[in-house]
Amino acid sequence: MKVRFLNCGLMHPRLAPLFVPHLDRVPCLCLLLEEEDRLVLVDTGFGTRDVSDPTRLGRFGAWLLNPRMDVRLTAREQVKRLGYDPDRVCDIVCTHLDRDHAGGLPDFPSASVHVLRDEMEAALSPRSARERERYRPCHFAHGPHWVAYDEREGEEWRGLMRIPLRGLPESLFLVPLQGHTRGHCGVLVETGEGWLLHCGDAYYVMEELREKGKAPVGVAGFRAVAHMSLPRALSRLERLRDLVGDVTLVASHDQFEYRSRFGRPLD
């Protein structure tokens, strides 16, 4: 399976320079997976409609995240620039459905969307004001073909659970990593050269994994605010630390990971 790293959004959070300098320029790292004649996206970043109308992100959310409104960063445009027909993206696997991860779903209206059932229900039927604020109904208004999974469908894998994805290659799995959201998960890929785990927002910078309990103060504070269940998120983070060295871990918003993968700084 061929794996490409895409940055499908660039945010300049307005409060980050004051509290979280590590997150002053924030990418939205997604994966484009190619196997034979099919393409699979892992997350989508922001969509083309979000770029043309930032209010789709919510007025407060758009102000706070301060994303660059550049259609060239959208997954659909990047797939086209790589020489592929975007309609070949038949499946999208979502770590979760926050606006900066699921904004591009309407750009692939025929794609099946694979997600933990708890996350789908959180987005479509939020239980609290916090859940209502983080999900944007416009990103699901096209009526995606949901393929939902329960954790009990999984099997034990290195202290975590992994769930095979129906109708997709056997080298792809969901890995429940709840805490950031009700149904947050990672996406595990066997690349042919080893395991790659896209951890979504389970961590923000690699320092959280390298130095136990030594996350930058600002990052730790942001995590406490952004996670729906901090204790659950921290327990999953402990499991991820055990994988360092054996599994390639990537996170959605680590600008240092971006520089490593793309060999250039964020603008």
Short mmCIF file of N, CA, C and O in Angstrom, two decimals, residues 99-171:
data_model
loop_
_atom_site.label_atom_id
_atom_site.label_comp_id
_atom_site.label_asym_id
_atom_site.label_seq_id
_atom_site.Cartn_x
_atom_site.Cartn_y
_atom_site.Cartn_z
N ARG A 99 -14.35 19.72 13.05
CA ARG A 99 -14.40 20.51 11.81
C ARG A 99 -13.10 20.48 11.01
O ARG A 99 -13.13 20.56 9.78
N ASP A 100 -11.96 20.38 11.69
CA ASP A 100 -10.68 20.41 10.99
C ASP A 100 -10.23 19.02 10.54
O ASP A 100 -9.14 18.86 9.99
N HIS A 101 -11.08 18.02 10.75
CA HIS A 101 -10.79 16.66 10.30
C HIS A 101 -11.83 16.16 9.30
O HIS A 101 -11.52 15.31 8.47
N ALA A 102 -13.05 16.67 9.41
CA ALA A 102 -14.15 16.17 8.57
C ALA A 102 -14.71 17.22 7.63
O ALA A 102 -15.68 16.95 6.92
N GLY A 103 -14.10 18.41 7.58
CA GLY A 103 -14.63 19.48 6.74
C GLY A 103 -14.67 19.13 5.27
O GLY A 103 -15.50 19.65 4.52
N GLY A 104 -13.78 18.24 4.82
CA GLY A 104 -13.73 17.88 3.41
C GLY A 104 -14.65 16.75 3.01
O GLY A 104 -14.69 16.37 1.82
N LEU A 105 -15.44 16.20 3.93
CA LEU A 105 -16.33 15.09 3.57
C LEU A 105 -17.27 15.44 2.41
O LEU A 105 -17.46 14.62 1.50
N PRO A 106 -17.87 16.65 2.38
CA PRO A 106 -18.77 16.96 1.26
C PRO A 106 -18.08 17.00 -0.09
O PRO A 106 -18.77 16.94 -1.13
N ASP A 107 -16.75 17.11 -0.12
CA ASP A 107 -16.03 17.11 -1.39
C ASP A 107 -15.93 15.72 -2.00
O ASP A 107 -15.52 15.57 -3.16
N PHE A 108 -16.31 14.71 -1.24
CA PHE A 108 -16.29 13.32 -1.72
C PHE A 108 -17.63 12.68 -1.36
O PHE A 108 -17.71 11.76 -0.54
N PRO A 109 -18.71 13.16 -1.97
CA PRO A 109 -20.06 12.79 -1.52
C PRO A 109 -20.39 11.31 -1.69
O PRO A 109 -21.29 10.81 -1.01
N SER A 110 -19.68 10.62 -2.57
CA SER A 110 -19.99 9.21 -2.80
C SER A 110 -19.15 8.27 -1.93
O SER A 110 -19.36 7.06 -1.95
N ALA A 111 -18.20 8.82 -1.19
CA ALA A 111 -17.29 7.99 -0.41
C ALA A 111 -17.99 7.44 0.83
O ALA A 111 -18.80 8.12 1.47
N SER A 112 -17.66 6.20 1.18
CA SER A 112 -18.09 5.63 2.45
C SER A 112 -17.21 6.21 3.55
O SER A 112 -15.99 6.35 3.38
N VAL A 113 -17.82 6.56 4.68
CA VAL A 113 -17.10 7.19 5.79
C VAL A 113 -17.04 6.20 6.95
O VAL A 113 -18.06 5.85 7.54
N HIS A 114 -15.83 5.75 7.26
CA HIS A 114 -15.60 4.75 8.31
C HIS A 114 -15.25 5.46 9.61
O HIS A 114 -14.33 6.28 9.64
N VAL A 115 -15.96 5.13 10.68
CA VAL A 115 -15.80 5.85 11.93
C VAL A 115 -16.33 4.99 13.07
O VAL A 115 -17.17 4.11 12.85
N LEU A 116 -15.85 5.22 14.28
CA LEU A 116 -16.43 4.55 15.43
C LEU A 116 -17.88 5.01 15.61
O LEU A 116 -18.20 6.18 15.42
N ARG A 117 -18.75 4.08 15.97
CA ARG A 117 -20.16 4.41 16.12
C ARG A 117 -20.38 5.53 17.14
O ARG A 117 -21.21 6.42 16.94
N ASP A 118 -19.63 5.49 18.24
CA ASP A 118 -19.79 6.53 19.25
C ASP A 118 -19.48 7.91 18.69
O ASP A 118 -20.11 8.90 19.08
N GLU A 119 -18.53 7.99 17.77
CA GLU A 119 -18.19 9.29 17.18
C GLU A 119 -19.27 9.75 16.23
O GLU A 119 -19.64 10.93 16.22
N MET A 120 -19.79 8.85 15.43
CA MET A 120 -20.89 9.20 14.53
C MET A 120 -22.08 9.72 15.32
O MET A 120 -22.68 10.76 14.98
N GLU A 121 -22.41 9.04 16.41
CA GLU A 121 -23.56 9.46 17.22
C GLU A 121 -23.29 10.78 17.92
O GLU A 121 -24.20 11.61 18.06
N ALA A 122 -22.04 11.01 18.34
CA ALA A 122 -21.70 12.29 18.97
C ALA A 122 -21.89 13.44 18.00
O ALA A 122 -22.37 14.52 18.35
N ALA A 123 -21.50 13.23 16.74
CA ALA A 123 -21.59 14.29 15.73
C ALA A 123 -23.03 14.53 15.29
O ALA A 123 -23.44 15.68 15.09
N LEU A 124 -23.80 13.47 15.16
CA LEU A 124 -25.17 13.60 14.65
C LEU A 124 -26.19 13.87 15.75
O LEU A 124 -27.22 14.49 15.50
N SER A 125 -25.88 13.41 16.97
CA SER A 125 -26.80 13.61 18.10
C SER A 125 -26.00 14.02 19.33
O SER A 125 -25.88 13.23 20.29
N PRO A 126 -25.42 15.20 19.33
CA PRO A 126 -24.57 15.63 20.46
C PRO A 126 -25.35 15.66 21.77
O PRO A 126 -26.52 16.02 21.80
N ARG A 127 -24.66 15.29 22.85
CA ARG A 127 -25.30 15.21 24.15
C ARG A 127 -25.13 16.47 24.98
O ARG A 127 -25.79 16.64 26.01
N SER A 128 -24.22 17.33 24.58
CA SER A 128 -23.89 18.48 25.42
C SER A 128 -23.57 19.68 24.54
O SER A 128 -23.37 19.56 23.33
N ALA A 129 -23.50 20.84 25.18
CA ALA A 129 -23.15 22.05 24.45
C ALA A 129 -21.74 21.94 23.87
O ALA A 129 -21.47 22.44 22.77
N ARG A 130 -20.84 21.30 24.59
CA ARG A 130 -19.47 21.14 24.08
C ARG A 130 -19.46 20.31 22.81
O ARG A 130 -18.73 20.63 21.86
N GLU A 131 -20.25 19.25 22.78
CA GLU A 131 -20.30 18.44 21.56
C GLU A 131 -20.99 19.21 20.44
O GLU A 131 -20.56 19.13 19.28
N ARG A 132 -22.03 19.94 20.74
CA ARG A 132 -22.71 20.70 19.69
C ARG A 132 -21.78 21.75 19.08
O ARG A 132 -21.86 22.03 17.88
N GLU A 133 -20.90 22.31 19.89
CA GLU A 133 -20.01 23.35 19.38
C GLU A 133 -18.93 22.80 18.48
O GLU A 133 -18.54 23.46 17.50
N ARG A 134 -18.44 21.60 18.74
CA ARG A 134 -17.27 21.13 18.01
C ARG A 134 -17.61 20.50 16.65
O ARG A 134 -16.76 20.44 15.76
N TYR A 135 -18.83 20.01 16.48
CA TYR A 135 -19.22 19.38 15.21
C TYR A 135 -20.05 20.35 14.39
O TYR A 135 -20.87 21.10 14.92
N ARG A 136 -19.88 20.31 13.06
CA ARG A 136 -20.58 21.20 12.17
C ARG A 136 -21.55 20.41 11.30
O ARG A 136 -21.12 19.62 10.45
N PRO A 137 -22.88 20.57 11.51
CA PRO A 137 -23.85 19.80 10.74
C PRO A 137 -23.69 19.92 9.23
O PRO A 137 -24.01 18.99 8.49
N CYS A 138 -23.19 21.06 8.75
CA CYS A 138 -23.03 21.23 7.30
C CYS A 138 -22.05 20.23 6.72
O CYS A 138 -22.10 19.94 5.51
N HIS A 139 -21.15 19.70 7.52
CA HIS A 139 -20.20 18.73 7.01
C HIS A 139 -20.82 17.35 6.79
O HIS A 139 -20.20 16.48 6.16
N PHE A 140 -22.03 17.16 7.31
CA PHE A 140 -22.70 15.85 7.17
C PHE A 140 -24.04 15.98 6.45
O PHE A 140 -24.76 14.99 6.31
N ALA A 141 -24.37 17.20 5.98
CA ALA A 141 -25.68 17.45 5.39
C ALA A 141 -25.89 16.70 4.09
O ALA A 141 -27.04 16.49 3.67
N HIS A 142 -24.79 16.28 3.44
CA HIS A 142 -24.94 15.55 2.18
C HIS A 142 -25.34 14.09 2.40
O HIS A 142 -25.58 13.36 1.44
N GLY A 143 -25.44 13.68 3.67
CA GLY A 143 -25.86 12.32 3.96
C GLY A 143 -24.81 11.29 3.64
O GLY A 143 -25.01 10.43 2.75
N PRO A 144 -23.67 11.31 4.31
CA PRO A 144 -22.60 10.34 4.01
C PRO A 144 -23.09 8.91 4.19
O PRO A 144 -23.99 8.63 4.99
N HIS A 145 -22.46 8.02 3.45
CA HIS A 145 -22.69 6.59 3.67
C HIS A 145 -21.80 6.16 4.83
O HIS A 145 -20.60 5.96 4.66
N TRP A 146 -22.38 6.10 6.02
CA TRP A 146 -21.60 5.78 7.21
C TRP A 146 -21.33 4.29 7.31
O TRP A 146 -22.22 3.46 7.04
N VAL A 147 -20.12 3.95 7.68
CA VAL A 147 -19.77 2.56 8.03
C VAL A 147 -19.26 2.65 9.46
O VAL A 147 -18.14 3.12 9.70
N ALA A 148 -20.09 2.26 10.41
CA ALA A 148 -19.81 2.48 11.83
C ALA A 148 -19.34 1.19 12.49
O ALA A 148 -19.77 0.08 12.14
N TYR A 149 -18.47 1.35 13.48
CA TYR A 149 -17.83 0.22 14.15
C TYR A 149 -17.98 0.35 15.66
O TYR A 149 -18.01 1.45 16.21
N ASP A 150 -18.05 -0.80 16.32
CA ASP A 150 -18.08 -0.88 17.77
C ASP A 150 -16.76 -1.47 18.26
O ASP A 150 -16.18 -2.33 17.59
N GLU A 151 -16.33 -1.04 19.42
CA GLU A 151 -15.05 -1.51 19.95
C GLU A 151 -15.04 -3.03 20.14
O GLU A 151 -14.00 -3.68 20.02
N ARG A 152 -16.20 -3.61 20.42
CA ARG A 152 -16.24 -5.06 20.64
C ARG A 152 -15.95 -5.86 19.37
O ARG A 152 -15.76 -7.08 19.43
N GLU A 153 -15.91 -5.20 18.21
CA GLU A 153 -15.55 -5.87 16.98
C GLU A 153 -14.04 -6.08 16.86
O GLU A 153 -13.57 -6.75 15.95
N GLY A 154 -13.27 -5.49 17.78
CA GLY A 154 -11.83 -5.49 17.65
C GLY A 154 -11.15 -6.68 18.30
O GLY A 154 -11.78 -7.55 18.91
N GLU A 155 -9.84 -6.68 18.16
CA GLU A 155 -8.98 -7.69 18.77
C GLU A 155 -7.83 -6.98 19.45
O GLU A 155 -7.48 -5.86 19.08
N GLU A 156 -7.24 -7.61 20.44
CA GLU A 156 -6.14 -7.00 21.17
C GLU A 156 -4.92 -6.84 20.27
O GLU A 156 -4.58 -7.73 19.49
N TRP A 157 -4.27 -5.69 20.39
CA TRP A 157 -3.06 -5.42 19.61
C TRP A 157 -2.15 -4.50 20.43
O TRP A 157 -2.46 -3.34 20.64
N ARG A 158 -1.09 -5.05 20.95
CA ARG A 158 -0.06 -4.28 21.65
C ARG A 158 -0.63 -3.37 22.75
O ARG A 158 -0.27 -2.20 22.86
N GLY A 159 -1.52 -3.92 23.53
CA GLY A 159 -2.11 -3.16 24.62
C GLY A 159 -3.27 -2.28 24.23
O GLY A 159 -3.86 -1.61 25.09
N LEU A 160 -3.61 -2.26 22.95
CA LEU A 160 -4.76 -1.51 22.45
C LEU A 160 -5.69 -2.48 21.73
O LEU A 160 -5.46 -3.69 21.72
N MET A 161 -6.75 -1.96 21.15
CA MET A 161 -7.64 -2.77 20.32
C MET A 161 -7.51 -2.30 18.88
O MET A 161 -7.27 -1.11 18.62
N ARG A 162 -7.64 -3.21 17.96
CA ARG A 162 -7.69 -2.83 16.55
C ARG A 162 -8.91 -3.50 15.91
O ARG A 162 -9.24 -4.64 16.21
N ILE A 163 -9.55 -2.74 15.03
CA ILE A 163 -10.80 -3.18 14.42
C ILE A 163 -10.61 -3.24 12.91
O ILE A 163 -10.31 -2.20 12.28
N PRO A 164 -10.76 -4.40 12.28
CA PRO A 164 -10.66 -4.47 10.82
C PRO A 164 -11.75 -3.61 10.16
O PRO A 164 -12.86 -3.48 10.69
N LEU A 165 -11.42 -3.04 9.01
CA LEU A 165 -12.35 -2.17 8.31
C LEU A 165 -13.06 -2.96 7.21
O LEU A 165 -12.41 -3.54 6.33
N ARG A 166 -14.36 -2.95 7.25
CA ARG A 166 -15.16 -3.74 6.31
C ARG A 166 -15.00 -3.23 4.88
O ARG A 166 -15.14 -2.04 4.60
N GLY A 167 -14.69 -4.16 3.99
CA GLY A 167 -14.59 -3.83 2.58
C GLY A 167 -13.29 -3.15 2.18
O GLY A 167 -13.12 -2.79 1.02
N LEU A 168 -12.39 -2.97 3.13
CA LEU A 168 -11.11 -2.32 2.86
C LEU A 168 -9.98 -3.32 3.01
O LEU A 168 -10.16 -4.42 3.55
N PRO A 169 -8.78 -2.99 2.54
CA PRO A 169 -7.66 -3.93 2.63
C PRO A 169 -7.43 -4.41 4.07
O PRO A 169 -7.67 -3.69 5.04
N GLU A 170 -6.94 -5.64 4.18
CA GLU A 170 -6.71 -6.24 5.49
C GLU A 170 -5.60 -5.54 6.27
O GLU A 170 -5.40 -5.83 7.45
N SER A 171 -4.89 -4.65 5.62
CA SER A 171 -3.79 -3.93 6.27
C SER A 171 -4.24 -2.64 6.94
O SER A 171 -3.41 -1.85 7.39
#
